[in-house]
XYZ file of C-alpha atoms in Angstrom:
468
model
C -1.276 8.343 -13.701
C -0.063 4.808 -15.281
C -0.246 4.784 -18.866
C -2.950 1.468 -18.375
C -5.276 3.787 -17.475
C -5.200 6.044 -20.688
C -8.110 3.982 -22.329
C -10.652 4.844 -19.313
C -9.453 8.615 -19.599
C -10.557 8.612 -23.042
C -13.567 7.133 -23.094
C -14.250 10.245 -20.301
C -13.339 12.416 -22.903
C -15.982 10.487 -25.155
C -18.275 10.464 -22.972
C -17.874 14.028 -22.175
C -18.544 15.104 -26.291
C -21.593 13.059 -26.479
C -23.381 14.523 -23.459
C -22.717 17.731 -24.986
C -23.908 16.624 -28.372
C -26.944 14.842 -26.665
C -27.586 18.468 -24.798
C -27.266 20.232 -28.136
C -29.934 18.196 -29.812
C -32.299 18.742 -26.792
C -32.834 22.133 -28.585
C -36.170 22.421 -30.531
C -35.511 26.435 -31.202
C -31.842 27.347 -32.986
C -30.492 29.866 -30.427
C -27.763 32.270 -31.241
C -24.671 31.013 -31.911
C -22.639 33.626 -31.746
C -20.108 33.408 -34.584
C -20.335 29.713 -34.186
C -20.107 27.389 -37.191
C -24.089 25.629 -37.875
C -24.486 22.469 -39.226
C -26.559 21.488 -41.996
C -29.791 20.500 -38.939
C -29.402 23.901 -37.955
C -27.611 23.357 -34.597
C -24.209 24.746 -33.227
C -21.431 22.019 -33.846
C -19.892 21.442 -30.504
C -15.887 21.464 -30.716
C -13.741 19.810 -27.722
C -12.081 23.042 -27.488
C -15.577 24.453 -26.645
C -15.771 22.894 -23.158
C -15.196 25.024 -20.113
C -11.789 25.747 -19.244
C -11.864 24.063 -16.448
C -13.634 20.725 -17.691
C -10.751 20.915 -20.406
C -7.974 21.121 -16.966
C -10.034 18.123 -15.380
C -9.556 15.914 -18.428
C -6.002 17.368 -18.930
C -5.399 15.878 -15.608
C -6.483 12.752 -16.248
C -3.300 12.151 -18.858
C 0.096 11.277 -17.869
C 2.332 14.641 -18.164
C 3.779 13.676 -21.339
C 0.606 13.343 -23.177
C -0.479 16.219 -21.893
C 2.332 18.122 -23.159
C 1.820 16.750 -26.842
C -1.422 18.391 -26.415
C -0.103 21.678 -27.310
C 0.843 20.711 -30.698
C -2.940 20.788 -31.566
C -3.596 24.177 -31.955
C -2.370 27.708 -31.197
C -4.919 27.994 -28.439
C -3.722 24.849 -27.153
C -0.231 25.940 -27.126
C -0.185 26.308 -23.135
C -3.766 24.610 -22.805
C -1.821 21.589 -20.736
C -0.270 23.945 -17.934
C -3.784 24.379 -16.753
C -3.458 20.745 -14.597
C -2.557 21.437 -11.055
C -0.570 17.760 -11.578
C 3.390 17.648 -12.473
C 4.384 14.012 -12.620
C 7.990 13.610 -14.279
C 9.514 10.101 -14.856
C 13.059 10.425 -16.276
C 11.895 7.298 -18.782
C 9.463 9.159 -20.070
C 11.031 12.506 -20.305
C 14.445 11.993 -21.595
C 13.460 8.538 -23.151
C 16.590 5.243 -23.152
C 19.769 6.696 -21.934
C 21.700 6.622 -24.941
C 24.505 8.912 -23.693
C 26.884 9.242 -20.438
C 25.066 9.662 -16.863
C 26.196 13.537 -16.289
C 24.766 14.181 -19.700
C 21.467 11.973 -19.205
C 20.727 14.253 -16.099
C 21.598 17.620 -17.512
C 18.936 16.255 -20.233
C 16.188 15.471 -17.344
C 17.365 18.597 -15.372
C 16.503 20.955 -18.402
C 13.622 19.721 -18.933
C 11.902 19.390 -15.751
C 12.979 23.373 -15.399
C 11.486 23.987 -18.981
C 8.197 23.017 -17.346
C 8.725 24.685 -14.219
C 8.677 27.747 -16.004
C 5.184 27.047 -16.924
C 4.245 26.860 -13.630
C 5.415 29.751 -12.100
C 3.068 31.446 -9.601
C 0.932 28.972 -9.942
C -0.921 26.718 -7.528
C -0.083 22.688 -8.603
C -1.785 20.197 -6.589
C 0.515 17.332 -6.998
C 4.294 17.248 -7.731
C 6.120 14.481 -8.546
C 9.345 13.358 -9.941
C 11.041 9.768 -10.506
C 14.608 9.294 -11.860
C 17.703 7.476 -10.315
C 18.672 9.568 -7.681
C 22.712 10.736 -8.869
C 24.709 14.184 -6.523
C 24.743 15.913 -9.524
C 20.982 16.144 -8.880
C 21.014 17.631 -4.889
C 21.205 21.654 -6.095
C 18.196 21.382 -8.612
C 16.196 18.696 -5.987
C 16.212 21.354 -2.991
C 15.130 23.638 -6.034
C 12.148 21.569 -7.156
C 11.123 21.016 -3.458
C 11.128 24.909 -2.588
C 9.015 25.282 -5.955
C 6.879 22.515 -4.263
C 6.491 24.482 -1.106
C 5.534 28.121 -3.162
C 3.261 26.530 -5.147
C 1.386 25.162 -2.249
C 1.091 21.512 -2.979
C -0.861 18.651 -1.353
C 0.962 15.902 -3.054
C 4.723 15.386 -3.309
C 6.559 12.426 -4.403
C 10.217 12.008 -5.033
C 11.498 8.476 -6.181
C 15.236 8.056 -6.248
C 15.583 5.100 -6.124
C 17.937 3.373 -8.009
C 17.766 0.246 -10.111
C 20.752 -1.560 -7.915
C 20.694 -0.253 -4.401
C 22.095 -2.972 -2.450
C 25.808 -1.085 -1.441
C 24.887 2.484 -2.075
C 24.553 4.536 0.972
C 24.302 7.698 0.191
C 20.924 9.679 -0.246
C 19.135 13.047 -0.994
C 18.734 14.263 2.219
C 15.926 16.112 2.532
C 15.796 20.197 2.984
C 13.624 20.472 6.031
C 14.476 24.539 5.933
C 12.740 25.148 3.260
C 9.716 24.626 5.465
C 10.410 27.217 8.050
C 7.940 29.874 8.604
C 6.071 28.852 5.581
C 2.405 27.712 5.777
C 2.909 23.933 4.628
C -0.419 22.577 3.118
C 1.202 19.122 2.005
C -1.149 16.147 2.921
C 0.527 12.975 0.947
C 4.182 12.707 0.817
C 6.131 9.770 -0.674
C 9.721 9.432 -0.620
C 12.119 6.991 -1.739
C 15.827 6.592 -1.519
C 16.056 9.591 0.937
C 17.365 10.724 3.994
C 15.218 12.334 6.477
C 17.220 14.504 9.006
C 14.746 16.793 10.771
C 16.074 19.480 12.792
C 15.075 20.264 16.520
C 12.715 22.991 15.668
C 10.791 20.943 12.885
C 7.018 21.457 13.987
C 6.411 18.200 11.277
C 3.564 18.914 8.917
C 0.330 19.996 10.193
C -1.598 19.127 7.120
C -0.361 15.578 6.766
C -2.711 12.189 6.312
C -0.890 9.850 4.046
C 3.176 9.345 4.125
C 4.908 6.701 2.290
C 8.585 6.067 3.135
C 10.660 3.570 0.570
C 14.531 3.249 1.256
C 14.758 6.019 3.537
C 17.587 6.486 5.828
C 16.428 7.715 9.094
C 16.562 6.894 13.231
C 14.073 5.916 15.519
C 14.330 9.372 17.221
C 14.160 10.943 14.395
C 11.137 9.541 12.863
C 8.892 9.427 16.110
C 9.934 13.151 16.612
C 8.599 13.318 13.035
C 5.658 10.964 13.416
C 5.110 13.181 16.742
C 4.646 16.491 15.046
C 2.380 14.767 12.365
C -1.275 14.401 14.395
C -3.669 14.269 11.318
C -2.005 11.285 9.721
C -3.591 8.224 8.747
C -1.833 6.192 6.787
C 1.726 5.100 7.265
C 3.856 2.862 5.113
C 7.066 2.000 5.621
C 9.007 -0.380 2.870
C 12.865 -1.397 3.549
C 13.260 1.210 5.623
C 16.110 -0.034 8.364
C 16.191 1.224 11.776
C 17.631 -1.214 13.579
C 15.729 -0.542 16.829
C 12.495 0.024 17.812
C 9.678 2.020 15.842
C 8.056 3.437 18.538
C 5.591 6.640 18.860
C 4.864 7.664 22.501
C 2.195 10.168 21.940
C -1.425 8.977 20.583
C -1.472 8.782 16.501
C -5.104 9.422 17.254
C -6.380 9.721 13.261
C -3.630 6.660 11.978
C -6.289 4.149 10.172
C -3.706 2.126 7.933
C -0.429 0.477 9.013
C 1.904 -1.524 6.742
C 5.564 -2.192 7.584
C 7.367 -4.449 4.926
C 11.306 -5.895 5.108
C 12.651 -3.216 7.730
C 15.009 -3.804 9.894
C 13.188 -3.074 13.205
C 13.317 -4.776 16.677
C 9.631 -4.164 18.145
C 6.228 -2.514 16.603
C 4.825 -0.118 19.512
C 1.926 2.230 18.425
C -1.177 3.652 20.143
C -3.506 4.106 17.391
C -6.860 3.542 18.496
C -8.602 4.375 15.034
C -5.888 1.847 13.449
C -8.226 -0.424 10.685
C -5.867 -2.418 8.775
C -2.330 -3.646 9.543
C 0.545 -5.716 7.463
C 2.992 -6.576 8.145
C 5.982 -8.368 5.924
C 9.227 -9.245 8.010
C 11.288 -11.253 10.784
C 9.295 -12.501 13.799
C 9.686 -9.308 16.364
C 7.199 -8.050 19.363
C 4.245 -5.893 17.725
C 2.388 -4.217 20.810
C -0.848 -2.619 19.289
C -3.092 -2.654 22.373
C -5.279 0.730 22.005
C -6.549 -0.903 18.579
C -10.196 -1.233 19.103
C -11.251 -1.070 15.539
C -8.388 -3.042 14.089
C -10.555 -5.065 11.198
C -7.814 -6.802 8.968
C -4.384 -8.013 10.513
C -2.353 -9.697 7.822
C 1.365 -11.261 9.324
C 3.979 -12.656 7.059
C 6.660 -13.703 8.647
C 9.624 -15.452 6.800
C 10.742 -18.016 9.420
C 8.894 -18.541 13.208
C 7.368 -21.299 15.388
C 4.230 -21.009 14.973
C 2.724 -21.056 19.331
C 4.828 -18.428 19.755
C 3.624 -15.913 16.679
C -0.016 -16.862 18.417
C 1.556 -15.851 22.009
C 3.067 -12.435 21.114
C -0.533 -11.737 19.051
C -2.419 -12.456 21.689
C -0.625 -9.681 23.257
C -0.071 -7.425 20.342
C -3.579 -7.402 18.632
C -6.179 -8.591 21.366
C -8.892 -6.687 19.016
C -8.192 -8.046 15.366
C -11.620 -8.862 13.727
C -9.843 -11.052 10.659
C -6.254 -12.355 11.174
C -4.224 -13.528 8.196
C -1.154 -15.512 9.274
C 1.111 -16.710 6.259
C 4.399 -18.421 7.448
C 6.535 -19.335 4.822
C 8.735 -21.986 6.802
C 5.971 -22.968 9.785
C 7.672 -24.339 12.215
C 4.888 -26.700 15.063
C 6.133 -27.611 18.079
C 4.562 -30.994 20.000
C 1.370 -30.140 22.265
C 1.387 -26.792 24.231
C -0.604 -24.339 25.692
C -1.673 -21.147 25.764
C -3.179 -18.865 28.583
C -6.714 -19.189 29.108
C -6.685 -16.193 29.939
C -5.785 -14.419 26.880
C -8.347 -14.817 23.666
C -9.257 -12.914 20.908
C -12.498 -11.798 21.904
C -12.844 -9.962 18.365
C -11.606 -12.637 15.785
C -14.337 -13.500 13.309
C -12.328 -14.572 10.483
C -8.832 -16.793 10.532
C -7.108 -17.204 7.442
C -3.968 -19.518 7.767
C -1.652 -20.013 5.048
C 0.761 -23.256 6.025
C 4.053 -24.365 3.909
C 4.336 -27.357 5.827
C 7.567 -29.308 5.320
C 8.353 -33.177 5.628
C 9.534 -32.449 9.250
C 6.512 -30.789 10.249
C 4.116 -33.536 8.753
C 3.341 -35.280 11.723
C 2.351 -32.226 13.983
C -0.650 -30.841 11.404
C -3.298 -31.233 13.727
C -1.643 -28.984 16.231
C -2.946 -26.329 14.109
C -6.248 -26.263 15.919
C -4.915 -24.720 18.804
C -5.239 -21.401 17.338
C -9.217 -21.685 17.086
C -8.941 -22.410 21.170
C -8.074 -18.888 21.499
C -11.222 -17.484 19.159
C -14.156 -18.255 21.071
C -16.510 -16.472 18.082
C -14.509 -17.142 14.961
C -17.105 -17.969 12.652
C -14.697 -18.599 9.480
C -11.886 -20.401 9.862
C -9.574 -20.880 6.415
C -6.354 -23.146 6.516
C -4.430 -23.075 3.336
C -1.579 -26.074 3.300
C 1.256 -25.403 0.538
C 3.804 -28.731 0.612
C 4.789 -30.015 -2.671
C 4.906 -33.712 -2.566
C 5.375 -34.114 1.417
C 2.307 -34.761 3.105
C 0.543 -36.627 0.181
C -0.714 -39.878 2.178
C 1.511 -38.712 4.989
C 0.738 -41.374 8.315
C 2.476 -39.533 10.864
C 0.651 -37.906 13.604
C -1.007 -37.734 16.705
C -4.963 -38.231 16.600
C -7.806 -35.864 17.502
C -8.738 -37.557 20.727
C -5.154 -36.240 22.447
C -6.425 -32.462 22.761
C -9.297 -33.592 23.863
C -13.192 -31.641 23.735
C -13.571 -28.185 22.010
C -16.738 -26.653 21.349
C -16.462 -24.438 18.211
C -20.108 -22.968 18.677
C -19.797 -20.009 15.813
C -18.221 -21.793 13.605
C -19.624 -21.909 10.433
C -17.622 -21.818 7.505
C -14.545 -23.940 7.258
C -12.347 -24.010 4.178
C -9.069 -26.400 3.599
C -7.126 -26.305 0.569
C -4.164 -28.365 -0.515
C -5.163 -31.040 0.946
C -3.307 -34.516 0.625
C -4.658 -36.644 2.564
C -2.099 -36.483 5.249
C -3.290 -37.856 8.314
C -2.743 -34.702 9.985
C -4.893 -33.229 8.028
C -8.224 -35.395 8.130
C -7.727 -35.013 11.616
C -7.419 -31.399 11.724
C -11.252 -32.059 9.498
C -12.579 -34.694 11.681
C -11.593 -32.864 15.029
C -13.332 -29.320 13.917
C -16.402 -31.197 12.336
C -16.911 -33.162 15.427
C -16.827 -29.643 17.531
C -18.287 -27.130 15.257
C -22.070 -27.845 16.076
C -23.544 -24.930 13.703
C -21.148 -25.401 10.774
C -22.771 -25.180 7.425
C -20.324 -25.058 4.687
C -17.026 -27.064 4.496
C -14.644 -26.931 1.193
C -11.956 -28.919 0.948
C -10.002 -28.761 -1.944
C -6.635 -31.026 -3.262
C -5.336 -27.938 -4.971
C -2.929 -25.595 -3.416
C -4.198 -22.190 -3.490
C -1.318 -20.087 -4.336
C 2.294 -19.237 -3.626
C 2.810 -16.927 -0.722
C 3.795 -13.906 -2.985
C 0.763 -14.094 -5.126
C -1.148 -14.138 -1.792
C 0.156 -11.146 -0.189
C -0.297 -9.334 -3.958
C -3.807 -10.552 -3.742
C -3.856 -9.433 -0.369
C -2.746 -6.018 -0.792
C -5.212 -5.204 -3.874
C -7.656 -5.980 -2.335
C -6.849 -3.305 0.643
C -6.012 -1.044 -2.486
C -9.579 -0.867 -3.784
């Protein structure tokens, strides 16, 4: 739990104490109060401490572990009050505070006291286990330690981030003890790992239970994970953050329950799932093949990809994502090529919604209106949003062919077109002009002079907004 979200845990609390003090008043007739201390109105004074136990471990819970601990300080029968949460989240930060001393002696510090809480725990069922501190060999005897506690205690939830503030030219990784899962009855459902090494043996049956894996830094091969991804048939989310495989990620069998999709800076040569429940899918990286056919219910496709030509991003998705409902296409260095075509044949059939985010440079100034090809291939868009990012290049830019060279469209659904950073390049108005003259049922256009926002803030944007 982030520490910004303290003030909304209290005011649970809060509100927790005054529904109980509302309930109390609700009483016309004193009842017993068995020992209880009465107030001057004759009614039981209701003490935090009164709550049910496990109303106290729900609000508990709700605090990061440190504050939780401090919560023992309170009162004798708070002493062990906080090992009631079935949470363990332990950030080295906030554990052992600024490293003051040498590194061996700053994890010795961390090491005793994640075990000091351990003990707490012992026998005990804990929901979610987590722990965060710069990953250091010292650490590998007590992390296989902390991960067989995980798998007694029968978590749902375990996290282990290792990753280190400077990464760049370190290799080496915990890797991670698949044994310690052998014969037992694994109930984890969310794992997320970072600056690890996954090494499953042979015999790994994956985990059963799984719906949610998060991979950040991880060392492993494409065999590897698809024997893991394999084994894993209830999962439905999959992210995968500067994880380098340096070949395919490819999964032959059916992820048949996989609803979310995000790969972001890996190293990877081609993108081939069948995921036919597959909802949402982003995508950060070079330009490479992504072959996501079975993807009927795909609803939000968002590309970023750092340098391509733009016909031949729309070619491979075409081919890749025939189903997307609402494409997002951000190109950082948009490269457009003179006129071309595309196969009448292919369309998306699905597409509602095109969002297009352009950083058109002086070169590319004079092929703007090209642009409109895209729409050509979305015979039902209905919203079509083109977002131009340029500096100083295309203000009053003349170069350019004009809208009468591709010759008659007929936008029929269109009905919502939005332009921003717009310069009055020539490009541009004809881009407008061309989609006006063909969009018989539009009824909003916005065109706005200011650019909308760099191409980080948009994928952040982006990426909340799949959050909530």
């Amino acid at each position: 739990m982030l520490s910004s979200e303290l003030p909304q845990e209290l005011h649970f609390i809060n509100f927790v104490l005054k529904m109980g003090k509302y309930l109390m008043c609700k009483r016309t007739t004193p009842k017993p109060t068995h020992g209880k201390e009465i107030s001057e109105k004759g009614k039981p004074n209701l003490q935090f401490e009164d709550l049910p136990a496990d109303l106290i471990c729900t609000i508990l819970s709700k605090l990061p572990q440190k504050e939780a601990i401090r919560t023992s300080v309170l009162s004798s029968k708070w002493r062990s009050m906080w090992t009631l949460r079935s949470k363990i989240s332990l950030d080295g930060g906030a554990v052992c505070g600024s490293r003051r001393r040498g590194q061996n002696k700053y994890c010795q510090r961390f090491i005793n006291n994640v075990e000091k809480v351990l003990q707490n725990y012992q026998g005990k069922m804990v929901e979610a286990f987590g722990i965060k501190f710069e990953f250091d060999s010292i650490l590998v005897d007590n992390l296989n330690k902390w991960v067989s506690f995980a798998v007694s205690a029968r978590t749902k939830h375990l996290s282990f981030d290792l990753a280190p503030i400077r990464f760049a030219r370190r290799d080496d990784r915990f890797i991670f003890p698949f044994e310690l899962f052998s014969g037992s009855i694994c109930r984890l459902q969310h794992l997320q790992f970072s600056f690890i090494s996954l090494q499953p043996p042979s015999w790994f049956g994956g985990f059963p239970n799984l719906r949610k894996l998060e991979l950040n830094l991880v060392h492993v091969t494409r065999k590897e994970l698809e024997n893991m991804l394999c084994n894993c048939c209830c999962l439905e989310w999959l992210s995968m953050v500067r994880c380098h495989l340096k070949d395919d990620l490819r999964v032959d069998r059916p992820m048949s329950h996989l609803a979310y999709l995000l790969i972001s800076c890996c190293v990877i040569t081609k993108i081939e799932l069948h995921a036919t429940k597959l909802s949402t899918f982003i995508y950060e990286g070079e330009f490479v093949p992504i072959v996501l056919n079975h993807t009927s219910k795909l609803v939000n496709a968002h590309i970023f990809i750092f340098d391509a030509i733009f016909h031949h991003v729309v070619a491979s998705l075409f081919h890749g994502l025939p189903n997307v409902h609402k494409l997002t296409l951000c190109i950082p260095d948009l490269q457009l090529e003179n006129l071309w075509s595309l196969d009448n044949s292919l369309q998306f059939s699905c597409l509602k919604h095109i969002q297009l985010f352009a950083h058109i440079l002086s070169h590319g100034s004079d092929k703007i209106l090209y642009l409109a090809y895209v729409m050509r291939a979305a015979p039902f868009v209905e919203k079509v949003e083109v977002h131009f990012a340029s500096g100083h290049s295309l203000w009053f830019a003349q170069e350019g062919p004009l809208r009468h060279e591709l010759g008659h469209d007929e936008y029929k659904y269109l009905k919502n077109l939005c332009v921003t950073g717009f310069k009055g390049a020539r490009g541009q108005l004809e881009f407008l002009l061309h989609v006006v003259e063909n969009a018989t049922a539009l009824d909003v256009i916005t065109v706005d002079t200011t650019e909308r926002m760099l191409e980080s803030d948009i994928k952040n944007e982006y990426l909340c907004s799949i959050a909530r």
